[in-house]
């Protein structure tokens, strides 16, 4: 797949199934058969498994409005890259790490091949991406916080407020947590968009489109 930088169509990226991102500058050459930079996180040999290459496959890349950064989404994480530093991401966010123990089941039902989008919010201070059970997660880079919400008919009612969602792992979990065993993998948010100037987001959940606005 290819992604272009909105502020300068001369820059574009391509990705591979192994998690590498190649940055191409078409001002140097129109044919993108050679890259200007390659962004790749060193592989941790201690966590390598049969699923390593599958979950590291890049499903989406977005450039920041300032053109300095880009954000990428693989199956389990969101990574933030500085275009001036290609050795490793400067920030990594876990989207649904609690699914790592479920990779075998997700492989059998083909969910592991789902392609989630990732979007910037505001002046590149926030990042939004989707998950299962109609959950979507927002990462606030300014306060170093993240929150998980559910797109549902209840949350879409007038004057309704989004409630935080938490997923519990193991036999002991809090009352406000949903068990990972209860997640609905048929309901997922693969596509999302954040208005470039207003605090309005749109998420697509199965055959429904939800719009949320914040103060």
Short mmCIF file of C-alpha atoms in Angstrom, two decimals:
data_model
loop_
_atom_site.label_atom_id
_atom_site.label_comp_id
_atom_site.label_asym_id
_atom_site.label_seq_id
_atom_site.Cartn_x
_atom_site.Cartn_y
_atom_site.Cartn_z
CA UNK A 1 0.00 0.00 0.00
CA UNK A 2 1.01 3.62 -0.56
CA UNK A 3 0.30 6.73 1.51
CA UNK A 4 1.02 10.33 0.51
CA UNK A 5 1.88 13.30 2.66
CA UNK A 6 -1.00 15.76 2.51
CA UNK A 7 1.17 18.91 2.70
CA UNK A 8 3.58 17.65 0.04
CA UNK A 9 2.55 15.07 -2.51
CA UNK A 10 6.23 14.56 -3.32
CA UNK A 11 6.59 12.31 -0.26
CA UNK A 12 4.92 8.93 -0.05
CA UNK A 13 5.41 5.74 1.89
CA UNK A 14 5.07 2.07 1.13
CA UNK A 15 4.97 -0.72 3.65
CA UNK A 16 5.69 -4.42 3.77
CA UNK A 17 4.20 -7.40 5.57
CA UNK A 18 7.28 -7.45 7.81
CA UNK A 19 6.51 -4.06 9.33
CA UNK A 20 9.01 -1.94 7.40
CA UNK A 21 8.01 1.49 6.07
CA UNK A 22 9.83 2.97 3.09
CA UNK A 23 9.77 6.71 2.56
CA UNK A 24 10.07 7.77 -1.08
CA UNK A 25 10.78 11.28 -2.37
CA UNK A 26 9.42 11.71 -5.88
CA UNK A 27 11.37 14.94 -6.27
CA UNK A 28 14.44 12.73 -6.56
CA UNK A 29 12.83 10.23 -8.92
CA UNK A 30 9.30 9.59 -10.10
CA UNK A 31 9.65 5.81 -9.94
CA UNK A 32 9.44 4.68 -6.32
CA UNK A 33 11.56 1.58 -6.73
CA UNK A 34 14.18 2.98 -4.33
CA UNK A 35 13.51 4.54 -0.97
CA UNK A 36 15.04 7.62 0.65
CA UNK A 37 14.61 6.20 4.15
CA UNK A 38 13.44 2.95 5.68
CA UNK A 39 11.76 2.88 9.08
CA UNK A 40 11.92 -0.38 10.96
CA UNK A 41 11.82 -1.34 14.62
CA UNK A 42 14.42 -3.94 15.65
CA UNK A 43 12.78 -7.31 16.23
CA UNK A 44 12.78 -8.70 19.74
CA UNK A 45 13.98 -12.29 19.44
CA UNK A 46 12.50 -13.19 22.84
CA UNK A 47 8.93 -12.54 21.63
CA UNK A 48 9.29 -13.96 18.12
CA UNK A 49 6.61 -16.46 17.16
CA UNK A 50 4.70 -17.87 14.21
CA UNK A 51 2.47 -14.77 14.29
CA UNK A 52 5.26 -12.16 14.50
CA UNK A 53 5.27 -11.26 10.82
CA UNK A 54 1.48 -11.19 10.57
CA UNK A 55 0.91 -8.85 13.49
CA UNK A 56 3.76 -6.54 12.43
CA UNK A 57 2.23 -5.97 9.00
CA UNK A 58 1.42 -2.28 8.51
CA UNK A 59 -2.25 -1.57 7.85
CA UNK A 60 -2.16 2.24 7.75
CA UNK A 61 0.22 5.21 7.79
CA UNK A 62 -0.66 8.89 8.26
CA UNK A 63 1.59 11.97 8.15
CA UNK A 64 1.15 14.70 10.76
CA UNK A 65 -0.12 18.12 9.71
CA UNK A 66 3.31 19.65 10.34
CA UNK A 67 4.98 17.05 8.13
CA UNK A 68 7.54 16.15 10.79
CA UNK A 69 6.02 12.89 12.00
CA UNK A 70 4.09 9.90 10.75
CA UNK A 71 1.99 7.41 12.65
CA UNK A 72 1.63 3.75 11.68
CA UNK A 73 -0.78 1.01 12.73
CA UNK A 74 -0.05 -2.69 12.89
CA UNK A 75 -2.29 -5.33 14.42
CA UNK A 76 -1.55 -4.69 18.10
CA UNK A 77 0.10 -1.28 18.29
CA UNK A 78 0.31 2.28 17.03
CA UNK A 79 3.78 3.67 16.46
CA UNK A 80 4.87 7.28 16.09
CA UNK A 81 7.90 8.00 13.92
CA UNK A 82 10.06 11.07 13.52
CA UNK A 83 10.96 11.42 9.83
CA UNK A 84 14.44 12.49 10.90
CA UNK A 85 15.03 9.31 12.92
CA UNK A 86 14.43 6.00 11.16
CA UNK A 87 16.09 3.66 13.69
CA UNK A 88 13.06 3.21 15.94
CA UNK A 89 9.69 4.82 16.76
CA UNK A 90 9.72 7.65 19.27
CA UNK A 91 6.42 6.52 20.79
CA UNK A 92 4.57 3.19 20.89
CA UNK A 93 0.98 2.73 22.03
CA UNK A 94 -0.66 -0.61 22.80
CA UNK A 95 -4.14 -0.80 21.29
CA UNK A 96 -5.31 -4.21 22.47
CA UNK A 97 -2.35 -6.02 23.98
CA UNK A 98 -4.81 -8.27 25.81
CA UNK A 99 -5.36 -10.09 22.49
CA UNK A 100 -1.80 -11.40 22.30
CA UNK A 101 -2.82 -14.57 24.12
CA UNK A 102 -5.67 -15.00 21.61
CA UNK A 103 -3.60 -14.88 18.42
CA UNK A 104 -4.15 -18.54 17.64
CA UNK A 105 -7.93 -18.16 17.73
CA UNK A 106 -7.73 -14.89 15.80
CA UNK A 107 -5.68 -16.63 13.14
CA UNK A 108 -8.21 -19.43 12.81
CA UNK A 109 -11.13 -17.01 12.32
CA UNK A 110 -9.05 -14.70 10.04
CA UNK A 111 -9.46 -11.69 12.35
CA UNK A 112 -5.70 -11.43 12.63
CA UNK A 113 -5.71 -10.17 9.02
CA UNK A 114 -8.02 -7.22 9.78
CA UNK A 115 -6.66 -3.85 8.65
CA UNK A 116 -7.28 -1.01 11.10
CA UNK A 117 -6.88 2.63 10.15
CA UNK A 118 -5.21 5.26 12.32
CA UNK A 119 -5.88 9.03 12.25
CA UNK A 120 -4.44 12.19 13.74
CA UNK A 121 -6.57 14.52 15.85
CA UNK A 122 -6.13 18.26 16.31
CA UNK A 123 -2.65 19.67 15.74
CA UNK A 124 -1.14 16.16 15.90
CA UNK A 125 -1.69 15.99 19.65
CA UNK A 126 -4.08 13.03 19.58
CA UNK A 127 -4.26 9.70 17.77
CA UNK A 128 -7.37 7.59 17.14
CA UNK A 129 -7.68 3.99 16.02
CA UNK A 130 -10.24 1.20 16.20
CA UNK A 131 -10.50 -2.20 17.82
CA UNK A 132 -13.01 -5.01 18.37
CA UNK A 133 -16.35 -4.97 20.16
CA UNK A 134 -16.94 -1.60 18.45
CA UNK A 135 -14.24 -0.10 20.68
CA UNK A 136 -12.05 2.76 19.58
CA UNK A 137 -9.09 4.18 21.44
CA UNK A 138 -7.82 7.76 21.66
CA UNK A 139 -4.25 8.49 22.72
CA UNK A 140 -3.61 11.97 24.14
CA UNK A 141 0.07 12.72 23.49
CA UNK A 142 -0.01 15.98 25.47
CA UNK A 143 -1.06 14.38 28.77
CA UNK A 144 0.33 10.92 27.98
CA UNK A 145 -3.10 9.37 28.54
CA UNK A 146 -5.36 7.09 26.56
CA UNK A 147 -9.03 6.19 26.71
CA UNK A 148 -11.16 3.45 25.20
CA UNK A 149 -14.77 4.08 24.13
CA UNK A 150 -17.55 2.04 22.53
CA UNK A 151 -19.52 3.13 19.48
CA UNK A 152 -23.10 2.07 20.16
CA UNK A 153 -26.66 3.26 19.72
CA UNK A 154 -26.73 4.30 23.38
CA UNK A 155 -23.63 6.48 23.04
CA UNK A 156 -25.03 8.05 19.86
CA UNK A 157 -28.18 9.38 21.53
CA UNK A 158 -28.52 13.18 21.91
CA UNK A 159 -26.66 14.57 24.93
CA UNK A 160 -25.25 11.11 25.71
CA UNK A 161 -21.67 11.04 26.96
CA UNK A 162 -19.12 8.48 25.92
CA UNK A 163 -18.23 6.09 28.72
CA UNK A 164 -14.79 4.67 29.25
CA UNK A 165 -14.44 0.97 28.48
CA UNK A 166 -11.97 -1.37 30.11
CA UNK A 167 -11.05 -4.94 29.23
CA UNK A 168 -10.04 -7.29 32.01
CA UNK A 169 -7.68 -10.23 31.61
CA UNK A 170 -7.69 -13.24 33.91
CA UNK A 171 -10.22 -14.57 36.42
CA UNK A 172 -10.07 -11.50 38.65
CA UNK A 173 -11.41 -8.31 37.11
CA UNK A 174 -13.25 -5.21 38.25
CA UNK A 175 -16.98 -4.75 37.91
CA UNK A 176 -16.52 -2.02 35.30
CA UNK A 177 -14.33 -4.26 33.12
CA UNK A 178 -15.46 -6.53 30.31
CA UNK A 179 -13.78 -9.91 30.01
CA UNK A 180 -11.63 -10.48 26.96
CA UNK A 181 -13.63 -13.67 26.47
CA UNK A 182 -16.80 -11.62 25.98
CA UNK A 183 -15.45 -9.43 23.16
CA UNK A 184 -17.40 -9.58 19.90
CA UNK A 185 -14.90 -9.92 17.06
CA UNK A 186 -17.63 -9.55 14.44
CA UNK A 187 -18.14 -5.96 15.54
CA UNK A 188 -15.04 -3.94 14.79
CA UNK A 189 -14.04 -0.40 13.90
CA UNK A 190 -11.69 -0.53 10.96
CA UNK A 191 -12.28 2.97 9.56
CA UNK A 192 -12.22 6.34 11.28
CA UNK A 193 -11.72 10.02 10.55
CA UNK A 194 -11.03 13.11 12.66
CA UNK A 195 -12.07 16.53 11.37
CA UNK A 196 -8.92 18.55 10.58
CA UNK A 197 -10.05 21.68 12.48
CA UNK A 198 -13.08 20.77 14.62
CA UNK A 199 -13.27 18.28 17.47
CA UNK A 200 -15.49 15.89 15.52
CA UNK A 201 -14.74 12.22 14.84
CA UNK A 202 -16.43 9.65 12.64
CA UNK A 203 -16.08 5.91 13.15
CA UNK A 204 -17.50 3.16 10.97
CA UNK A 205 -18.78 0.14 12.90
CA UNK A 206 -20.03 -2.71 10.70
CA UNK A 207 -22.92 -1.11 8.77
CA UNK A 208 -23.24 1.98 10.98
CA UNK A 209 -21.47 5.33 10.90
CA UNK A 210 -21.16 7.16 14.22
CA UNK A 211 -20.35 10.86 14.63
CA UNK A 212 -19.10 12.19 17.96
CA UNK A 213 -18.29 15.73 18.92
CA UNK A 214 -16.39 17.06 21.92
CA UNK A 215 -16.34 20.41 23.68
#
